[in-house]
mmCIF file of C-alpha atoms in Angstrom:
data_model
loop_
_atom_site.group_PDB
_atom_site.id
_atom_site.type_symbol
_atom_site.label_atom_id
_atom_site.label_comp_id
_atom_site.label_asym_id
_atom_site.label_seq_id
_atom_site.Cartn_x
_atom_site.Cartn_y
_atom_site.Cartn_z
ATOM 1 C CA MET A 11 18.514 -14.762 19.602
ATOM 2 C CA GLN A 12 17.285 -14.477 16.017
ATOM 3 C CA LYS A 13 16.320 -11.005 14.858
ATOM 4 C CA LYS A 14 12.624 -10.501 13.993
ATOM 5 C CA GLN A 15 12.047 -10.252 10.247
ATOM 6 C CA LYS A 16 10.517 -6.997 9.028
ATOM 7 C CA PHE A 17 7.415 -7.450 6.852
ATOM 8 C CA PRO A 18 7.203 -11.258 7.254
ATOM 9 C CA TYR A 19 4.068 -11.642 5.080
ATOM 10 C CA LEU A 20 5.129 -9.313 2.288
ATOM 11 C CA VAL A 21 5.457 -11.780 -0.606
ATOM 12 C CA GLY A 22 2.030 -12.653 -1.983
ATOM 13 C CA SER A 23 0.324 -9.667 -0.374
ATOM 14 C CA LYS A 24 -2.055 -7.583 -2.490
ATOM 15 C CA TRP A 25 -2.255 -3.793 -2.541
ATOM 16 C CA THR A 26 -4.398 -1.033 -3.994
ATOM 17 C CA ALA A 27 -2.738 2.237 -4.977
ATOM 18 C CA GLN A 28 -4.791 5.298 -4.039
ATOM 19 C CA GLN A 29 -3.731 6.895 -7.352
ATOM 20 C CA LYS A 30 -3.034 5.095 -10.612
ATOM 21 C CA THR A 31 0.555 3.876 -10.653
ATOM 22 C CA TRP A 32 2.008 3.005 -14.047
ATOM 23 C CA GLY A 33 -1.623 3.065 -15.259
ATOM 24 C CA TRP A 34 -2.941 0.576 -12.672
ATOM 25 C CA ARG A 35 -4.241 0.443 -9.100
ATOM 26 C CA HIS A 36 -4.056 -3.244 -8.123
ATOM 27 C CA PHE A 37 -0.692 -4.858 -7.401
ATOM 28 C CA GLN A 38 0.761 -7.968 -5.824
ATOM 29 C CA VAL A 39 4.132 -8.383 -4.169
ATOM 30 C CA VAL A 40 6.059 -11.132 -5.973
ATOM 31 C CA ASN A 41 9.505 -10.714 -4.421
ATOM 32 C CA ARG A 42 11.319 -9.032 -1.554
ATOM 33 C CA LYS A 43 14.851 -7.790 -1.160
ATOM 34 C CA ASN A 44 16.687 -6.808 2.019
ATOM 35 C CA GLN A 45 19.324 -4.131 1.569
ATOM 36 C CA GLY A 46 20.901 -3.097 4.832
ATOM 37 C CA LYS A 47 18.137 -1.827 7.106
ATOM 38 C CA PHE A 48 15.697 -1.438 4.193
ATOM 39 C CA VAL A 49 13.188 -3.939 2.800
ATOM 40 C CA PHE A 50 12.049 -3.590 -0.796
ATOM 41 C CA ALA A 51 9.022 -5.181 -2.438
ATOM 42 C CA GLU A 52 8.748 -6.028 -6.117
ATOM 43 C CA MET A 53 5.254 -5.013 -7.184
ATOM 44 C CA VAL A 54 3.487 -6.442 -10.248
ATOM 45 C CA ALA A 55 0.259 -5.032 -11.679
ATOM 46 C CA SER A 56 -2.492 -7.631 -11.382
ATOM 47 C CA CYS A 57 -3.794 -6.963 -14.899
ATOM 48 C CA ASP A 58 -0.442 -6.565 -16.647
ATOM 49 C CA PRO A 59 2.503 -8.723 -15.526
ATOM 50 C CA ASN A 60 4.844 -6.570 -17.637
ATOM 51 C CA VAL A 61 4.282 -3.637 -15.236
ATOM 52 C CA ARG A 62 6.636 -4.228 -12.321
ATOM 53 C CA PHE A 63 8.701 -2.025 -10.034
ATOM 54 C CA TRP A 64 10.519 -2.079 -6.692
ATOM 55 C CA ILE A 65 9.278 0.029 -3.780
ATOM 56 C CA ASN A 66 10.510 0.545 -0.237
ATOM 57 C CA ALA A 67 8.109 -1.682 1.740
ATOM 58 C CA LYS A 68 7.817 0.997 4.421
ATOM 59 C CA LEU A 69 5.889 3.162 1.909
ATOM 60 C CA LEU A 70 3.125 0.536 1.825
ATOM 61 C CA LYS A 71 2.240 1.570 5.385
ATOM 62 C CA ASN A 72 1.269 5.056 4.155
ATOM 63 C CA SER A 73 -2.538 4.779 3.885
ATOM 64 C CA SER A 74 -2.754 7.947 1.792
ATOM 65 C CA GLN A 75 -0.830 6.085 -0.946
ATOM 66 C CA TRP A 76 -1.587 2.378 -0.437
ATOM 67 C CA GLN A 77 -4.351 0.182 1.023
ATOM 68 C CA ALA A 78 -3.849 -3.476 1.859
ATOM 69 C CA GLY A 79 -5.855 -5.822 -0.346
ATOM 70 C CA TRP A 80 -7.574 -5.136 -3.609
ATOM 71 C CA GLN A 81 -10.323 -2.562 -3.228
ATOM 72 C CA THR A 82 -12.984 -1.329 -5.614
ATOM 73 C CA LEU A 83 -13.328 2.353 -6.428
ATOM 74 C CA GLN A 84 -16.522 2.394 -4.314
ATOM 75 C CA GLU A 85 -14.628 0.995 -1.306
ATOM 76 C CA MET A 86 -11.880 3.544 -1.810
ATOM 77 C CA GLU A 87 -14.409 6.410 -1.961
ATOM 78 C CA LYS A 88 -16.133 5.151 1.192
ATOM 79 C CA ASN A 89 -12.801 4.933 3.038
ATOM 80 C CA GLU A 90 -11.970 8.475 1.907
ATOM 81 C CA GLU A 91 -15.337 9.775 3.162
ATOM 82 C CA ASN A 92 -14.818 8.046 6.533
ATOM 83 C CA SER A 93 -11.349 9.583 6.819
ATOM 84 C CA GLU A 94 -12.774 13.039 6.137
ATOM 85 C CA LEU A 95 -15.456 12.497 8.816
ATOM 86 C CA ASP A 96 -12.793 11.371 11.318
ATOM 87 C CA ILE A 97 -10.804 14.548 10.655
ATOM 88 C CA GLU A 98 -13.919 16.723 11.031
ATOM 89 C CA ASN A 99 -14.796 15.019 14.335
ATOM 90 C CA LEU A 100 -11.236 15.447 15.569
ATOM 91 C CA ILE A 101 -11.328 19.180 14.750
ATOM 92 C CA ILE A 102 -14.747 19.651 16.397
ATOM 93 C CA HIS A 103 -13.744 17.777 19.570
ATOM 94 C CA ASN A 104 -10.531 19.759 19.961
ATOM 95 C CA PHE A 105 -12.371 23.082 20.251
#
């Protein structure tokens, strides 16, 4: 039986960094590399193809650092507000 590939749709995917990374927020995955049990993604800034770096693809799942797709600052702020409301509701309901 063939082993299931981790991150099958990685190449071509678009990401928004929650904080500026190398001066930019919007990136696209242009390459992937498997090294042992790890999968790495080569990220390229959408506005500057000279800005590129490799990242462990698992880090892209951390929503406090990365969001799938390209998002505007307004969308990012709205998502942050919703996250804060979810935390407040969770705290209130646990008392």
